[in-house]
Coordinates of N, CA, C and O in Angstrom, one line a residue:
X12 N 142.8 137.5 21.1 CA 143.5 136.9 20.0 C 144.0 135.5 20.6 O 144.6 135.4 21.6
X13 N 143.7 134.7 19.8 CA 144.2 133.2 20.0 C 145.7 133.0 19.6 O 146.0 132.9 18.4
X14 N 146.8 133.0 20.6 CA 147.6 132.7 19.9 C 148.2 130.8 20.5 O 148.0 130.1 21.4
X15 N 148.9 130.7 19.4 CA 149.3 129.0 19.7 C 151.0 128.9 19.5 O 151.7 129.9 19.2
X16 N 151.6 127.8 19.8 CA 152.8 128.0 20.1 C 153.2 126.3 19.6 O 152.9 125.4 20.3
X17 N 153.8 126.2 18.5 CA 154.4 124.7 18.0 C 155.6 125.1 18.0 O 156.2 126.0 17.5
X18 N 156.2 124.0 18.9 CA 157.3 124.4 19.7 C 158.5 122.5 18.9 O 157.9 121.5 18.4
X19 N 159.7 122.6 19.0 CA 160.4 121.4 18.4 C 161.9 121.7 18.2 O 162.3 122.8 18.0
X20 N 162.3 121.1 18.2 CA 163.6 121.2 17.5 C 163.9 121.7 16.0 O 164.7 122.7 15.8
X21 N 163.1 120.8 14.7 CA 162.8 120.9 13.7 C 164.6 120.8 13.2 O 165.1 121.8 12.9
X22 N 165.0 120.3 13.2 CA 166.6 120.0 12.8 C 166.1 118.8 11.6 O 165.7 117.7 11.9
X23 N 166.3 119.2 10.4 CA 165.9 120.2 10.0 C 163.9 120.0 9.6 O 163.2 119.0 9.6
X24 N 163.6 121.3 9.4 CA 162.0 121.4 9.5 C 161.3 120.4 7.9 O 161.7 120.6 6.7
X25 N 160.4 119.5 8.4 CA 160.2 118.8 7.3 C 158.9 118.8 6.6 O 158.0 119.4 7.2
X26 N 158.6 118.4 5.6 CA 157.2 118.6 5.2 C 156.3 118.4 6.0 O 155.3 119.1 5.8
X27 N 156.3 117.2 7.1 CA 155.0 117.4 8.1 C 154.8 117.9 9.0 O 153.8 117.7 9.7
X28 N 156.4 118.9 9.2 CA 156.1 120.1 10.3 C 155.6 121.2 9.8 O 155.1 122.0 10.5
X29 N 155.7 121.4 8.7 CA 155.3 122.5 7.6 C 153.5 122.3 7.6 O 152.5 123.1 7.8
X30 N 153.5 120.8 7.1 CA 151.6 120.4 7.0 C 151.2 120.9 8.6 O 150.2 121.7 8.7
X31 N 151.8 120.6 9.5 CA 151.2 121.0 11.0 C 151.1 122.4 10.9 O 150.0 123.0 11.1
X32 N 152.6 123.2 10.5 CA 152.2 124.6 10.8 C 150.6 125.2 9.6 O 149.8 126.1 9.9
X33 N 150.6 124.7 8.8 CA 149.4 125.2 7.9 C 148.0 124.5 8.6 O 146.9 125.1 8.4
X34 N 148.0 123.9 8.9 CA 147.1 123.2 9.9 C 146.1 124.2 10.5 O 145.0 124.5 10.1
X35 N 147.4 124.7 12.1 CA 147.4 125.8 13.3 C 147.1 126.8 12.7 O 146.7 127.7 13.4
X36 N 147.2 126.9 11.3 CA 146.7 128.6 10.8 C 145.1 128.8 11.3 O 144.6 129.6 12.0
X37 N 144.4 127.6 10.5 CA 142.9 127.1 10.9 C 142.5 127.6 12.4 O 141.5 128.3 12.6
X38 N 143.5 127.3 13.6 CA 142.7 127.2 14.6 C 143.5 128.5 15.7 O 143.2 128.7 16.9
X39 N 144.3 129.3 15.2 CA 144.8 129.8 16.3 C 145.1 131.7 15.2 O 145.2 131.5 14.0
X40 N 145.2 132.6 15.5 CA 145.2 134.0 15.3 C 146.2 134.1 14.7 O 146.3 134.5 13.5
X41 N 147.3 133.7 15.4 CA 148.8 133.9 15.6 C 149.2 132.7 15.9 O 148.8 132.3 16.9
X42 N 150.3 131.9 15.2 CA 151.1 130.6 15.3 C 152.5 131.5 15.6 O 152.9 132.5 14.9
X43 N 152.9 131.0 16.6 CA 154.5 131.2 17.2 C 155.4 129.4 16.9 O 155.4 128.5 17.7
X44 N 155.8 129.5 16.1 CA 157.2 128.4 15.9 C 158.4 128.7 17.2 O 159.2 129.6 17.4
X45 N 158.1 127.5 18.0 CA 159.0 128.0 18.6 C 160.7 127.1 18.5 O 160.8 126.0 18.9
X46 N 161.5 127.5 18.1 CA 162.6 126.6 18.3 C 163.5 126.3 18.8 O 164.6 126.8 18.6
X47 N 163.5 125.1 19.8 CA 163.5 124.6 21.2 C 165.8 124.6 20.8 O 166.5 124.3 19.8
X48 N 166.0 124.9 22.1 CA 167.4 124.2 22.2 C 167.3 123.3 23.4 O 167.0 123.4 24.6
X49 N 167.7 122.2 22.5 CA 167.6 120.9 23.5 C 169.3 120.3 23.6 O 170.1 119.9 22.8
X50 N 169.2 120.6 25.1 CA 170.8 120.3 24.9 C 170.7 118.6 24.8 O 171.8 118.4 25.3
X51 N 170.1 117.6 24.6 CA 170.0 116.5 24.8 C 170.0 115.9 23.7 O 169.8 114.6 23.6
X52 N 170.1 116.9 22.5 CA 169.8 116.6 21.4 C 171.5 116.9 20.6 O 172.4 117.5 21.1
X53 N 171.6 116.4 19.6 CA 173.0 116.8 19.4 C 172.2 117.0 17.4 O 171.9 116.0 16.7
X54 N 172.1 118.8 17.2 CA 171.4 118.7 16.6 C 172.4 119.1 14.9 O 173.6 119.5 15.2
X55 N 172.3 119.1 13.9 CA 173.0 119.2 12.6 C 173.6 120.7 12.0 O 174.5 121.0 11.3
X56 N 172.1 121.7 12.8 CA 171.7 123.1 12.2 C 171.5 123.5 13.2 O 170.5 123.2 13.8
X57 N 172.7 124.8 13.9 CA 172.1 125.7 15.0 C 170.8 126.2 14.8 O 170.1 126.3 13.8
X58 N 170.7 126.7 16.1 CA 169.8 127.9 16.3 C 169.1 128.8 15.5 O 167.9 129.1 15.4
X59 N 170.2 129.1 15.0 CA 170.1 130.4 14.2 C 169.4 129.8 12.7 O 168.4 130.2 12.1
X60 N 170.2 128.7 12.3 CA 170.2 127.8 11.5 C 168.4 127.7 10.9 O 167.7 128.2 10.0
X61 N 168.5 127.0 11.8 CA 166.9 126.3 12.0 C 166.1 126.8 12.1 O 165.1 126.4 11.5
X62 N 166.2 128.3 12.9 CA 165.5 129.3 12.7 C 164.9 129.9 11.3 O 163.8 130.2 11.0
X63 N 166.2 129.8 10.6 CA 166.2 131.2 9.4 C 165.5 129.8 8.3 O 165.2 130.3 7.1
X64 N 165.3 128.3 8.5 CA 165.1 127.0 7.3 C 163.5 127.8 7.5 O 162.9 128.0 6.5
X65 N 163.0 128.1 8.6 CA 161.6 128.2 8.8 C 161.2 129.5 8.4 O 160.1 129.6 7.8
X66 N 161.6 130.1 8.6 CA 161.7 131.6 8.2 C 161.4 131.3 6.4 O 160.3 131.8 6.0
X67 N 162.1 130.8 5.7 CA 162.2 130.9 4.6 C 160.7 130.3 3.7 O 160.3 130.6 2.6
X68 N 160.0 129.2 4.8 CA 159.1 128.2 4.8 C 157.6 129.4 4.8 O 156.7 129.5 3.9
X69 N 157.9 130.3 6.3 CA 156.6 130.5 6.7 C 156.6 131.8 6.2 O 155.5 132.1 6.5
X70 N 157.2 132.9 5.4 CA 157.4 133.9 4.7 C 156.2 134.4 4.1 O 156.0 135.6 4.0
X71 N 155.3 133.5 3.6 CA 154.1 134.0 2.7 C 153.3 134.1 3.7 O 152.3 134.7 3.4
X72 N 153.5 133.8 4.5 CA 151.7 134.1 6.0 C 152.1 135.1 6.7 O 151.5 135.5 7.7
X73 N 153.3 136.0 6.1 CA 153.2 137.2 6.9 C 153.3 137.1 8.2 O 153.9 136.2 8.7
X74 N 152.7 138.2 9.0 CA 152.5 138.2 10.2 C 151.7 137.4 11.0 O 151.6 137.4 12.2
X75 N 151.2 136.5 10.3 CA 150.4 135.2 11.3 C 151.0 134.3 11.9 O 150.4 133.5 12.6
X76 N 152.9 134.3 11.3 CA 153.4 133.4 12.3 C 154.7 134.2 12.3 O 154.9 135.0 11.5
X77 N 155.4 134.0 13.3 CA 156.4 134.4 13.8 C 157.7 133.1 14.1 O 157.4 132.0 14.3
X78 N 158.9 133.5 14.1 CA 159.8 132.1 15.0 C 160.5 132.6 15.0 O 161.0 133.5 14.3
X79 N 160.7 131.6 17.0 CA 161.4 132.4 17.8 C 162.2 131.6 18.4 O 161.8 130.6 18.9
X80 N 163.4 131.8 18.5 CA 164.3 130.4 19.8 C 163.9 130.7 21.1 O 163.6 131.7 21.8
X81 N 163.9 129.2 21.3 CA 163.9 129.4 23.3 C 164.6 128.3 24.0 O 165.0 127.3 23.4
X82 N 164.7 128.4 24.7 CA 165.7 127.7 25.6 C 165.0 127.3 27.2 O 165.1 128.4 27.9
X83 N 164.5 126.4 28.0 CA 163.9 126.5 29.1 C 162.8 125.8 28.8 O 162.7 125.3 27.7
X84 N 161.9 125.8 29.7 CA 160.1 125.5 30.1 C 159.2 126.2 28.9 O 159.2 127.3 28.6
X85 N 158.2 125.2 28.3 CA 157.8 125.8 27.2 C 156.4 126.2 27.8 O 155.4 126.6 27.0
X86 N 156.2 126.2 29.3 CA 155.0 127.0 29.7 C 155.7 128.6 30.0 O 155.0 129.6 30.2
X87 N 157.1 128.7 30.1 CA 157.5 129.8 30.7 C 157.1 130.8 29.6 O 156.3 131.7 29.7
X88 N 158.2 130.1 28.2 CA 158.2 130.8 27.1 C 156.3 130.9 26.8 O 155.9 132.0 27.0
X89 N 155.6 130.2 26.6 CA 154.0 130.6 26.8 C 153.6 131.1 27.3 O 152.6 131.5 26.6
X90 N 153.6 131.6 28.4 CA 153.4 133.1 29.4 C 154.0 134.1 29.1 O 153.3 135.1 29.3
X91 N 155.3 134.4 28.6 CA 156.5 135.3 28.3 C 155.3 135.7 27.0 O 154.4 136.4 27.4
X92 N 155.0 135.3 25.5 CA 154.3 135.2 24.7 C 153.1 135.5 24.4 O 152.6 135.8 23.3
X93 N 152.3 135.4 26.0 CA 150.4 135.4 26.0 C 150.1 134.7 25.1 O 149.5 135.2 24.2
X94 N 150.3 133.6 24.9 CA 149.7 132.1 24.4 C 149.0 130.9 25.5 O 149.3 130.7 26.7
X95 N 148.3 130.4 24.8 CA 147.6 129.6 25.6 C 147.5 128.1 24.8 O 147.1 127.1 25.4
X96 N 147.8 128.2 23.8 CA 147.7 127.1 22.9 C 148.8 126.4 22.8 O 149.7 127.1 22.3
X97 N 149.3 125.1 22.9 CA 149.7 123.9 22.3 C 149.7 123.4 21.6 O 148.8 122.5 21.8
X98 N 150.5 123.3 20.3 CA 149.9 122.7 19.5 C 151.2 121.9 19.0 O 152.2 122.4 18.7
X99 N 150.7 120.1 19.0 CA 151.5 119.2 18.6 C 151.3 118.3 17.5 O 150.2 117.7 17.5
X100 N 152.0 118.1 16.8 CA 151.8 117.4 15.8 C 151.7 116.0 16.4 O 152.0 115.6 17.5
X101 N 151.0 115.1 15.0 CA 151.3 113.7 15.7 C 151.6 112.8 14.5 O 151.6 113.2 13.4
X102 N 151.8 111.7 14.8 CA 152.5 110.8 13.5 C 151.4 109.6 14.0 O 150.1 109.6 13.8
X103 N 152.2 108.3 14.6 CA 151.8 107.6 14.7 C 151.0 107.5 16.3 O 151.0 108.5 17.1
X104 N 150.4 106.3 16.5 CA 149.5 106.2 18.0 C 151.1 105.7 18.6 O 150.9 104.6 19.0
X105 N 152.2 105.8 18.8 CA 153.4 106.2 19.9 C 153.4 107.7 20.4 O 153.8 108.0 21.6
X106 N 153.0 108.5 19.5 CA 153.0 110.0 19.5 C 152.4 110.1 20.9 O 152.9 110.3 22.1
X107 N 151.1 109.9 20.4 CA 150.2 110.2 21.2 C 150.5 110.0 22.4 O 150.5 111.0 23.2
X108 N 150.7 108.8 22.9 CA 150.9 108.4 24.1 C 151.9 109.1 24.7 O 151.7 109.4 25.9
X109 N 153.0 109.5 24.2 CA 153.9 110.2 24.8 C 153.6 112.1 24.9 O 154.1 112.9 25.7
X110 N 152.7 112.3 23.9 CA 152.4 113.2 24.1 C 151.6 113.6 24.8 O 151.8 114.5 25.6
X111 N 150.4 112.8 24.6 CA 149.4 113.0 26.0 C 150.2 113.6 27.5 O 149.9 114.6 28.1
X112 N 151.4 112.6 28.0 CA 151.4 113.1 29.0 C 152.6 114.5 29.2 O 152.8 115.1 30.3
X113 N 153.1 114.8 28.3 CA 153.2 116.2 28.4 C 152.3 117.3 28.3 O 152.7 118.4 28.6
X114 N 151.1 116.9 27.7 CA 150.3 118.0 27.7 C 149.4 118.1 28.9 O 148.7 119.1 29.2
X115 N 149.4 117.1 29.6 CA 149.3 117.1 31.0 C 149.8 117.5 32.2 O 149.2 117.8 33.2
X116 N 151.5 117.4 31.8 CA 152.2 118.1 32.7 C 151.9 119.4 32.7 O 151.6 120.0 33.7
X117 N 152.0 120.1 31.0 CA 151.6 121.6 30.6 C 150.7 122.2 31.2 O 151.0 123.3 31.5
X118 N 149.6 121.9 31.5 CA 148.3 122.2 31.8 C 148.5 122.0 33.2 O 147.8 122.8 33.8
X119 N 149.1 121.5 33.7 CA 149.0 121.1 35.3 C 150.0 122.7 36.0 O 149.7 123.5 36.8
X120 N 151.2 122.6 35.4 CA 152.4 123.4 35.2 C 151.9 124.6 35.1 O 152.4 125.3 35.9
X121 N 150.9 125.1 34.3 CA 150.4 126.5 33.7 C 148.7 126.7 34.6 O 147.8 127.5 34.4
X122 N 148.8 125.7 35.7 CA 147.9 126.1 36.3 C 145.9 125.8 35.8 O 144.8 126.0 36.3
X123 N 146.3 125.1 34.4 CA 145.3 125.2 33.2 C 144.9 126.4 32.8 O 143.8 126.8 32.8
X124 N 146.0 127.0 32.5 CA 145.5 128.0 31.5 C 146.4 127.6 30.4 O 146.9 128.6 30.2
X125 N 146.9 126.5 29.4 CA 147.3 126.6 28.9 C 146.9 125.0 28.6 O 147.1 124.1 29.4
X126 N 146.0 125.0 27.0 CA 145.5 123.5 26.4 C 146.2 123.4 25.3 O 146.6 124.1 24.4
X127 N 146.4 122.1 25.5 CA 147.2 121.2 24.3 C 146.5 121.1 23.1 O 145.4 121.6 23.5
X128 N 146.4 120.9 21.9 CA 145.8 120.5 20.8 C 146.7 119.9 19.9 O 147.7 120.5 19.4
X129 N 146.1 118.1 19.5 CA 146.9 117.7 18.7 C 146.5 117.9 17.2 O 145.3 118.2 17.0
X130 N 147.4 117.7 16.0 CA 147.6 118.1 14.9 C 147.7 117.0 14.5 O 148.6 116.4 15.1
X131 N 147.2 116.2 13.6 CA 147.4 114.6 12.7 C 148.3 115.1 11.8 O 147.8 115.8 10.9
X132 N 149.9 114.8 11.8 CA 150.2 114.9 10.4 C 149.4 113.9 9.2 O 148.7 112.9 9.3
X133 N 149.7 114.4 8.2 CA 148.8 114.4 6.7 C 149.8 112.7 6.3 O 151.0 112.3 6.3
X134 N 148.2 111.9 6.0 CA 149.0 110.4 5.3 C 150.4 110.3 5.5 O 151.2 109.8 6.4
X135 N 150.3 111.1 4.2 CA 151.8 110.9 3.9 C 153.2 111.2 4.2 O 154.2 110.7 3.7
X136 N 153.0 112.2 5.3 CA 154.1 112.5 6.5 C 154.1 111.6 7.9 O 154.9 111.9 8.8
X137 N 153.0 110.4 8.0 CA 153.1 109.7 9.4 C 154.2 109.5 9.7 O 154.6 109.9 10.7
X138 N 155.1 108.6 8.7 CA 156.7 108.2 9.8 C 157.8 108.7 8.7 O 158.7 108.1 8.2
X139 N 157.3 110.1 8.4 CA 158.8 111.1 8.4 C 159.1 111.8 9.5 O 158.3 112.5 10.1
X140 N 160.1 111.7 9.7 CA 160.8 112.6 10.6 C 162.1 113.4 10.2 O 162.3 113.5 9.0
X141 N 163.0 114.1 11.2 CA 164.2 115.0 11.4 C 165.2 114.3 10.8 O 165.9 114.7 9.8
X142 N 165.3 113.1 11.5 CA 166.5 111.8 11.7 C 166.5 111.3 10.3 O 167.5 111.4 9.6
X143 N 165.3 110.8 9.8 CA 165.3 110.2 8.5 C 165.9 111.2 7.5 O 166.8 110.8 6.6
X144 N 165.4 112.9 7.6 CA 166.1 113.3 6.6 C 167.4 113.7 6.3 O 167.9 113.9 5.1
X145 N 167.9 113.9 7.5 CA 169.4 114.1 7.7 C 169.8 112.7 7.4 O 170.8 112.8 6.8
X146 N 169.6 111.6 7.4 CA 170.1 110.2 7.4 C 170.0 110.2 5.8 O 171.1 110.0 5.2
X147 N 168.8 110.3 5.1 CA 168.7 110.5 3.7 C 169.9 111.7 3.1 O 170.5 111.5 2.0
X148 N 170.1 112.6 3.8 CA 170.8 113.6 2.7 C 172.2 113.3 3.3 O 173.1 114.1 2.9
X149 N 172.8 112.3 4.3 CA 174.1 111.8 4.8 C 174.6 111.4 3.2 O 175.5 111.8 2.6
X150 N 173.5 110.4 2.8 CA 173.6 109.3 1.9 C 173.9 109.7 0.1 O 174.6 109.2 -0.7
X151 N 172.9 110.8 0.0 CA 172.7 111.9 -1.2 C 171.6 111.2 -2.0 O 171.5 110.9 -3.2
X152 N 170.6 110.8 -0.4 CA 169.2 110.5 -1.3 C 168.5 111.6 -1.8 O 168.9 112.8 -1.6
X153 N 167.4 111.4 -2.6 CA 166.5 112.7 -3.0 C 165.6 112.9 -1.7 O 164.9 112.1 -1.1
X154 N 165.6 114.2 -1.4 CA 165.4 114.9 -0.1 C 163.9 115.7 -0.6 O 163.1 116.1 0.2
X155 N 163.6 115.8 -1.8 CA 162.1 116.3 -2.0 C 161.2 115.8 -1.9 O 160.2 116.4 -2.5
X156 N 160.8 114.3 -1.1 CA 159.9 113.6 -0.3 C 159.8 114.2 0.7 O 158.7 114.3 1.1
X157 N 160.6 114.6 1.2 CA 160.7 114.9 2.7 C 160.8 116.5 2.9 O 160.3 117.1 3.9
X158 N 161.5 117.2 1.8 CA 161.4 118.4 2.6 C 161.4 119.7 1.3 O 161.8 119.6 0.1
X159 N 160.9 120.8 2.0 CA 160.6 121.5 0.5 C 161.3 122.4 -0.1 O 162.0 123.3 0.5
X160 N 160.9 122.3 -1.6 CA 162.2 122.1 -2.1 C 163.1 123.6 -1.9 O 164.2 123.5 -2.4
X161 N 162.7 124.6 -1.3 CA 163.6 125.9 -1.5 C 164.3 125.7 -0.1 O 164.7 126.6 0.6
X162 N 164.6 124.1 0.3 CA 165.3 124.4 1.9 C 166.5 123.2 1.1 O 167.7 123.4 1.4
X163 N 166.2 122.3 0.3 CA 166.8 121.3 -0.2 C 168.5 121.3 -0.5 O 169.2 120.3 -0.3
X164 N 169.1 122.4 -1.0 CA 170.0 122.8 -1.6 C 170.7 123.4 0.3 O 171.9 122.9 0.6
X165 N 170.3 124.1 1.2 CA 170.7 124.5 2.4 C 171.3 122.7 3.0 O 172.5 122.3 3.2
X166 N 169.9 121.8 3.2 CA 170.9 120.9 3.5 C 171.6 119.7 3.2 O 172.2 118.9 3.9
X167 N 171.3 120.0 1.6 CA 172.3 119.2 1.2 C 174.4 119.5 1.2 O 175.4 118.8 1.0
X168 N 174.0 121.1 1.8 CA 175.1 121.8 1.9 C 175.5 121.7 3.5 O 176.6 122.1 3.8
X169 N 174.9 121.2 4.3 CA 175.1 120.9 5.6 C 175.8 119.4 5.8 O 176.8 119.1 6.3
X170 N 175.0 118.7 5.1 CA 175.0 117.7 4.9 C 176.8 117.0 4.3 O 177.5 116.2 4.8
X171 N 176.9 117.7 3.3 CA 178.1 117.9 2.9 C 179.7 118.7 3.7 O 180.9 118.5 3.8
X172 N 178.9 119.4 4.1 CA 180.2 120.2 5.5 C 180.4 119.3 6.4 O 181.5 119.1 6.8
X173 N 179.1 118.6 6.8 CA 179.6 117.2 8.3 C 180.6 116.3 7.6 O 181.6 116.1 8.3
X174 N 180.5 115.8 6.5 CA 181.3 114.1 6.0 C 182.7 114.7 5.7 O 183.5 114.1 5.1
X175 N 183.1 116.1 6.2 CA 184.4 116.5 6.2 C 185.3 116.8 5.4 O 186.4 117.1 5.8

């Protein structure tokens, strides 16, 4: 069984992390979402949070995907797992480059048993991101460019709890 592992923050998860995860169904048995705690990150929606936005996203694939928090080395959590797969989305050719060399480190780290594969996000998600949509729903822009719509109402309600 091929399993693959798209690993991120996703604070919060946007339509072209969603287009990637439908992607990875194509190429891997089992997709594992993984959701990273990055203390480096000062993020809007815990753990738990972020977890349960995706949950609500990936619900109809059943058992083909799973998400999970992790915390640490995303070769560790990849071994912990029996995954072998990497899978990153990509936006623009900045991605890339910066991606490349983590999936280098990965592969070097895991001994090569563990290959990267990138994901083009779709047109129209190249330069959406996390930041933009929290920055958008700061403001009480319309948030269903960006994200879909049964998550929309969660953060516009986050969104609302931060401005105090």
């Amino acid at each position: 069984m091929r399993i693959g592992v798209y690993a991120g923050s996703f604070d919060p998860i946007t339509k072209g992390h969603f287009d990637v995860i439908k992607k990875s169904l194509k190429i891997t048995d089992k997709l594992i979402v993984a959701v990273m705690n990055n203390v480096n990150k000062k993020c809007w929606f815990s753990l738990e949070e972020r977890k349960r936005l995706i949950e609500i996203l990936v619900a109809e694939f059943g058992e083909k995907i799973e998400v999970k928090n992790f915390d640490g080395l995303l070769i560790d959590f990849m071994k912990e797992n029996k995954a072998e797969i990497i899978i990153r989305g990509l936006r623009a050719v900045s991605d890339f480059e910066y991606e490349l060399g983590y999936a280098f480190v990965n592969h070097d780290l895991s001994y090569g048993e563990v290959e990267t594969i990138f994901v083009p996000a779709a047109r129209e998600y190249m330069y959406l991101s996390a930041s933009s949509v929290r920055e958008a729903a700061t403001v009480g822009a319309r948030l269903d460019i960006f994200v879909d719509e049964r998550i929309i109402d969660i953060i516009k309600r986050k969104a609302d709890s931060l401005k105090g």
